[in-house]
Amino acid sequence: MRTTFFSLFLLLFGAVSAQQKNAPLPTIIPEPVEMTSGQGQFTISRATRVYAADKEAEKSAKYFIDYFNRHFGYRLALAKKDAGEDLIVFSDRKNGETSGGYTLTVTPEAIRIEGNDGPGVFYGMQSLIQMLPTRGGVLPIIGAVTIRDYPRFEYRGMHFDCVRHFFPVEYVKRYIDYLALHKMNYFHWHLTDDQAWRLEMKSHPELTAQGSTREGEILGLYPGTYRKRPYGGYYTQEQAKEIVEYAAERYITVIPEIDIPGHCMAVLAVHPEFSTEPDLEHKTAQTWGIYNKFNNVLAPKPEVFAFLTDVFSELCDLFPSQYIHVGGDECAKKWWKESEQAQQFMKEHNLKDEEELQSYFIHYVGDVIAKKGKTTVGWNEILEGGLAPDAMVMSWQGTSGGITAAKSGHRVIMTPSGYSYYNNLQSRNQRQVTHQGYLPLDKVYNYNIIPDELTPEQAANIIGAQACLWTEYFPTTGKVEMALFPRLSALAENVWSQPEKKDWERFLRKMPDQFERYDLWGARFSEDFFRMYDLPYYDPTTR
Ligand code: ACM
């Protein structure tokens, strides 16, 4: 009798403890489609080997080896074959299923990442990165788990204005790395505006020689804070190629933007003859915003169209991206209204108003881009006056432009400023001077990308979303990161995770780990969030 009881006890205890051995689920941002915890764990030791089953998977394997070495202090060696235990295996199934999808299996014997394609292997690897300890030096023990995952949207973008303030190549790469760590796949690079032209053009070297500097700038919101001191910088084509390559290794496409026909003071500073007022003095802007105060539009002249052919042809040749961004936003029509030459041009070309003239410009560069086999993308104002059928729209003035475009069969990226402009404050406590909108983390997270009024076919035209970081008030990388984090993490979950996997409370519970990762990466962020969202305070000395 005693023995039987004792055996029963052992049996029950054994079952319970076996159950307890199921590893806790990892905290991964963005939340995967499906995670099932298993039993046991895998420890990445100095003896662990990494095996890449093919050339494509090798890219992700090498990225992982570098990341691991940077944060944990030892370099894992590559194995020659997929045999034995203590292996991390990367392979590309090339199975034609959803691009970016992957499965990741952790057992005590091995970690296996199988991607549907190259990006899939990479994203599986990013999930593995998020299963590593959030602090270097802690033993990398990974609980057994099976993850099945794929992205919700094909376009997951982040923009960076490198005009209002200039950021060196090394920092642009770092920014791209932050995107990669969040499974983002498009980097929208804003390269020209009123304040500067920041990309070397072989056909027009004068643009950067004379148009990449300004005499001074306002430092805060008010003109009283003006400081006179030359400010400038630009990217050579070699540097642009280096950035494109760096991004491509991370499965990120760089979409370059040359903003026309407004936002062109830097062009006019170099070529006053391109203006509707060639006799006025034109300079690169030293303040921000469009106030109808400065004439910043291109005039519809033959030499301007020849110029546009040159720069957009060159842009298409330089950037492998299928999408080329033409800006098209905030073009102040007043200057065309007041210009005899522009009015004459409109008459000759049967353009009934200035909206149609704007459309003429966009169609013109659209043709140059199409001849190169590429697709035009522009801000929602490109809808004014009619749009080329294959052009793609970024809806920034709310969602109505995106809705109109989606209904008329155009592809759309949602970037509504109220949910997507990280130049707005994210904490009421913030001392930083910024644009005065308020965009806290929960608003970013809970933004509903697909408007309810679209039919499923129309909704399919919305291929993703993007956030924008305009840098008028962000002269330093520290300030950039205080604006970027933690909102980038919320955006990533919004564009990657399936709607039914979105859960604000769970997201918040994951954030303390994510803050530790930011620290691990050397990213700066405000500690306000612990107070705002009542999170356990993260103190690196106690964790
Ligand atoms: C924009 O914010 N002007 C696109």
mmCIF file of C-alpha atoms in Angstrom, residues 287-456:
data_model
loop_
_atom_site.group_PDB
_atom_site.id
_atom_site.type_symbol
_atom_site.label_atom_id
_atom_site.label_comp_id
_atom_site.label_asym_id
_atom_site.label_seq_id
_atom_site.Cartn_x
_atom_site.Cartn_y
_atom_site.Cartn_z
ATOM 1 C CA THR A 287 13.675 78.303 -41.414
ATOM 2 C CA TRP A 288 11.086 75.551 -41.552
ATOM 3 C CA GLY A 289 7.635 75.175 -43.022
ATOM 4 C CA ILE A 290 5.754 76.476 -46.043
ATOM 5 C CA TYR A 291 4.255 79.849 -45.339
ATOM 6 C CA ASN A 292 3.653 81.107 -48.868
ATOM 7 C CA LYS A 293 6.451 83.418 -47.786
ATOM 8 C CA PHE A 294 9.176 81.930 -49.919
ATOM 9 C CA ASN A 295 8.895 81.091 -53.561
ATOM 10 C CA ASN A 296 9.982 77.449 -53.646
ATOM 11 C CA VAL A 297 8.336 76.126 -56.814
ATOM 12 C CA LEU A 298 9.833 75.159 -60.132
ATOM 13 C CA ALA A 299 8.590 77.086 -63.142
ATOM 14 C CA PRO A 300 7.260 75.097 -66.126
ATOM 15 C CA LYS A 301 10.143 75.899 -68.485
ATOM 16 C CA PRO A 302 11.934 73.675 -71.011
ATOM 17 C CA GLU A 303 15.237 73.943 -69.114
ATOM 18 C CA VAL A 304 13.471 72.813 -65.919
ATOM 19 C CA PHE A 305 12.023 69.739 -67.626
ATOM 20 C CA ALA A 306 15.444 68.941 -69.093
ATOM 21 C CA PHE A 307 16.867 69.227 -65.575
ATOM 22 C CA LEU A 308 14.168 66.908 -64.195
ATOM 23 C CA THR A 309 14.949 64.337 -66.894
ATOM 24 C CA ASP A 310 18.621 64.441 -65.892
ATOM 25 C CA VAL A 311 18.173 64.089 -62.154
ATOM 26 C CA PHE A 312 15.395 61.511 -62.143
ATOM 27 C CA SER A 313 17.163 59.365 -64.780
ATOM 28 C CA GLU A 314 20.275 59.441 -62.646
ATOM 29 C CA LEU A 315 18.304 58.684 -59.494
ATOM 30 C CA CYS A 316 16.732 55.624 -61.160
ATOM 31 C CA ASP A 317 20.169 54.388 -62.244
ATOM 32 C CA LEU A 318 21.684 54.895 -58.803
ATOM 33 C CA PHE A 319 18.979 53.237 -56.690
ATOM 34 C CA PRO A 320 17.857 49.664 -57.454
ATOM 35 C CA SER A 321 14.480 50.316 -55.774
ATOM 36 C CA GLN A 322 11.399 49.700 -57.917
ATOM 37 C CA TYR A 323 9.814 52.743 -56.258
ATOM 38 C CA ILE A 324 11.157 56.245 -56.821
ATOM 39 C CA HIS A 325 9.687 59.055 -54.690
ATOM 40 C CA VAL A 326 8.929 62.372 -56.388
ATOM 41 C CA GLY A 327 7.579 64.264 -53.353
ATOM 42 C CA GLY A 328 4.773 66.354 -54.800
ATOM 43 C CA ASP A 329 3.671 67.704 -51.404
ATOM 44 C CA GLU A 330 2.799 71.226 -50.337
ATOM 45 C CA CYS A 331 3.428 72.885 -53.661
ATOM 46 C CA ALA A 332 2.294 76.499 -53.155
ATOM 47 C CA LYS A 333 0.246 77.188 -56.307
ATOM 48 C CA LYS A 334 0.263 80.911 -55.563
ATOM 49 C CA TRP A 335 3.589 81.345 -57.407
ATOM 50 C CA TRP A 336 2.237 79.781 -60.589
ATOM 51 C CA LYS A 337 -0.957 81.869 -60.276
ATOM 52 C CA GLU A 338 1.134 85.023 -60.095
ATOM 53 C CA SER A 339 3.490 84.080 -62.917
ATOM 54 C CA GLU A 340 2.767 85.179 -66.460
ATOM 55 C CA GLN A 341 5.136 82.566 -67.792
ATOM 56 C CA ALA A 342 3.397 79.757 -65.872
ATOM 57 C CA GLN A 343 -0.041 80.960 -66.958
ATOM 58 C CA GLN A 344 1.112 81.103 -70.585
ATOM 59 C CA PHE A 345 2.481 77.545 -70.297
ATOM 60 C CA MET A 346 -0.844 76.350 -68.887
ATOM 61 C CA LYS A 347 -2.740 77.913 -71.766
ATOM 62 C CA GLU A 348 -0.420 76.359 -74.357
ATOM 63 C CA HIS A 349 -0.783 72.934 -72.740
ATOM 64 C CA ASN A 350 -4.522 73.108 -72.126
ATOM 65 C CA LEU A 351 -4.125 72.930 -68.363
ATOM 66 C CA LYS A 352 -7.203 74.397 -66.775
ATOM 67 C CA ASP A 353 -5.792 75.189 -63.352
ATOM 68 C CA GLU A 354 -2.649 74.991 -61.205
ATOM 69 C CA GLU A 355 -3.650 71.521 -59.931
ATOM 70 C CA GLU A 356 -3.362 70.322 -63.514
ATOM 71 C CA LEU A 357 0.008 71.995 -63.808
ATOM 72 C CA GLN A 358 1.153 70.135 -60.674
ATOM 73 C CA SER A 359 -0.142 66.948 -62.285
ATOM 74 C CA TYR A 360 1.748 67.825 -65.495
ATOM 75 C CA PHE A 361 5.023 67.922 -63.504
ATOM 76 C CA ILE A 362 4.277 64.619 -61.753
ATOM 77 C CA HIS A 363 3.321 62.928 -65.047
ATOM 78 C CA TYR A 364 6.464 64.304 -66.658
ATOM 79 C CA VAL A 365 8.833 62.810 -64.079
ATOM 80 C CA GLY A 366 6.568 59.737 -63.909
ATOM 81 C CA ASP A 367 7.319 59.131 -67.601
ATOM 82 C CA VAL A 368 11.062 59.480 -66.996
ATOM 83 C CA ILE A 369 10.762 56.956 -64.144
ATOM 84 C CA ALA A 370 8.558 54.598 -66.204
ATOM 85 C CA LYS A 371 11.093 54.631 -69.062
ATOM 86 C CA LYS A 372 13.571 53.230 -66.555
ATOM 87 C CA GLY A 373 11.076 50.467 -65.751
ATOM 88 C CA LYS A 374 10.269 51.906 -62.326
ATOM 89 C CA THR A 375 7.232 53.106 -60.401
ATOM 90 C CA THR A 376 6.454 56.596 -59.145
ATOM 91 C CA VAL A 377 5.525 57.124 -55.529
ATOM 92 C CA GLY A 378 4.509 60.485 -54.099
ATOM 93 C CA TRP A 379 2.690 62.207 -51.241
ATOM 94 C CA ASN A 380 -1.105 62.325 -51.523
ATOM 95 C CA GLU A 381 -1.086 65.707 -53.308
ATOM 96 C CA ILE A 382 -0.018 63.851 -56.469
ATOM 97 C CA LEU A 383 -3.687 62.879 -56.720
ATOM 98 C CA GLU A 384 -4.531 66.509 -57.549
ATOM 99 C CA GLY A 385 -5.251 66.967 -61.217
ATOM 100 C CA GLY A 386 -5.088 63.261 -62.087
ATOM 101 C CA LEU A 387 -2.595 60.488 -61.486
ATOM 102 C CA ALA A 388 -0.769 57.990 -63.702
ATOM 103 C CA PRO A 389 -2.403 54.545 -63.299
ATOM 104 C CA ASP A 390 0.533 52.730 -61.722
ATOM 105 C CA ALA A 391 1.644 55.533 -59.356
ATOM 106 C CA MET A 392 1.630 54.756 -55.650
ATOM 107 C CA VAL A 393 0.372 57.197 -53.028
ATOM 108 C CA MET A 394 1.624 57.966 -49.523
ATOM 109 C CA SER A 395 -1.332 59.315 -47.591
ATOM 110 C CA TRP A 396 0.049 61.831 -45.070
ATOM 111 C CA GLN A 397 -2.751 64.406 -44.753
ATOM 112 C CA GLY A 398 -4.983 62.023 -42.876
ATOM 113 C CA THR A 399 -6.281 58.906 -44.574
ATOM 114 C CA SER A 400 -8.683 60.398 -47.134
ATOM 115 C CA GLY A 401 -6.060 60.589 -49.907
ATOM 116 C CA GLY A 402 -5.208 56.954 -49.275
ATOM 117 C CA ILE A 403 -8.871 55.960 -49.331
ATOM 118 C CA THR A 404 -9.502 57.799 -52.609
ATOM 119 C CA ALA A 405 -6.400 56.266 -54.157
ATOM 120 C CA ALA A 406 -7.233 52.740 -52.946
ATOM 121 C CA LYS A 407 -10.778 53.048 -54.290
ATOM 122 C CA SER A 408 -9.464 54.075 -57.689
ATOM 123 C CA GLY A 409 -7.098 51.102 -57.839
ATOM 124 C CA HIS A 410 -3.819 52.778 -56.838
ATOM 125 C CA ARG A 411 -1.452 51.179 -54.408
ATOM 126 C CA VAL A 412 -1.239 53.060 -51.112
ATOM 127 C CA ILE A 413 1.139 53.396 -48.180
ATOM 128 C CA MET A 414 -0.583 54.797 -45.128
ATOM 129 C CA THR A 415 1.455 57.532 -43.392
ATOM 130 C CA PRO A 416 -1.237 59.742 -41.801
ATOM 131 C CA SER A 417 0.588 62.432 -39.841
ATOM 132 C CA GLY A 418 -1.681 62.074 -36.784
ATOM 133 C CA TYR A 419 -0.438 58.500 -36.282
ATOM 134 C CA SER A 420 2.835 58.375 -38.174
ATOM 135 C CA TYR A 421 4.831 61.603 -37.698
ATOM 136 C CA TYR A 422 7.438 60.981 -35.042
ATOM 137 C CA ASN A 423 8.511 64.610 -35.101
ATOM 138 C CA ASN A 424 5.505 65.162 -32.821
ATOM 139 C CA LEU A 425 5.817 64.944 -29.041
ATOM 140 C CA GLN A 426 5.432 61.502 -27.539
ATOM 141 C CA SER A 427 5.306 62.533 -23.913
ATOM 142 C CA ARG A 428 3.707 65.578 -22.271
ATOM 143 C CA ASN A 429 6.804 65.800 -20.161
ATOM 144 C CA GLN A 430 9.164 66.166 -23.077
ATOM 145 C CA ARG A 431 11.408 69.217 -22.892
ATOM 146 C CA GLN A 432 12.402 68.828 -26.525
ATOM 147 C CA VAL A 433 11.007 71.456 -28.873
ATOM 148 C CA THR A 434 9.132 69.686 -31.667
ATOM 149 C CA HIS A 435 6.108 70.095 -33.858
ATOM 150 C CA GLN A 436 3.331 70.452 -31.335
ATOM 151 C CA GLY A 437 1.166 67.455 -32.197
ATOM 152 C CA TYR A 438 0.948 64.720 -29.578
ATOM 153 C CA LEU A 439 1.629 61.180 -30.698
ATOM 154 C CA PRO A 440 2.087 58.831 -27.746
ATOM 155 C CA LEU A 441 3.022 55.177 -28.020
ATOM 156 C CA ASP A 442 -0.509 53.794 -27.573
ATOM 157 C CA LYS A 443 -1.828 55.936 -30.421
ATOM 158 C CA VAL A 444 0.870 54.557 -32.731
ATOM 159 C CA TYR A 445 0.123 51.018 -31.587
ATOM 160 C CA ASN A 446 -3.641 51.244 -31.934
ATOM 161 C CA TYR A 447 -3.696 52.910 -35.341
ATOM 162 C CA ASN A 448 -5.981 50.914 -37.620
ATOM 163 C CA ILE A 449 -4.110 50.823 -40.950
ATOM 164 C CA ILE A 450 -7.005 49.535 -43.076
ATOM 165 C CA PRO A 451 -9.894 52.025 -43.049
ATOM 166 C CA ASP A 452 -13.219 50.346 -42.249
ATOM 167 C CA GLU A 453 -15.028 51.741 -45.288
ATOM 168 C CA LEU A 454 -12.908 49.871 -47.848
ATOM 169 C CA THR A 455 -14.111 46.674 -49.505
ATOM 170 C CA PRO A 456 -11.660 43.736 -49.314
#
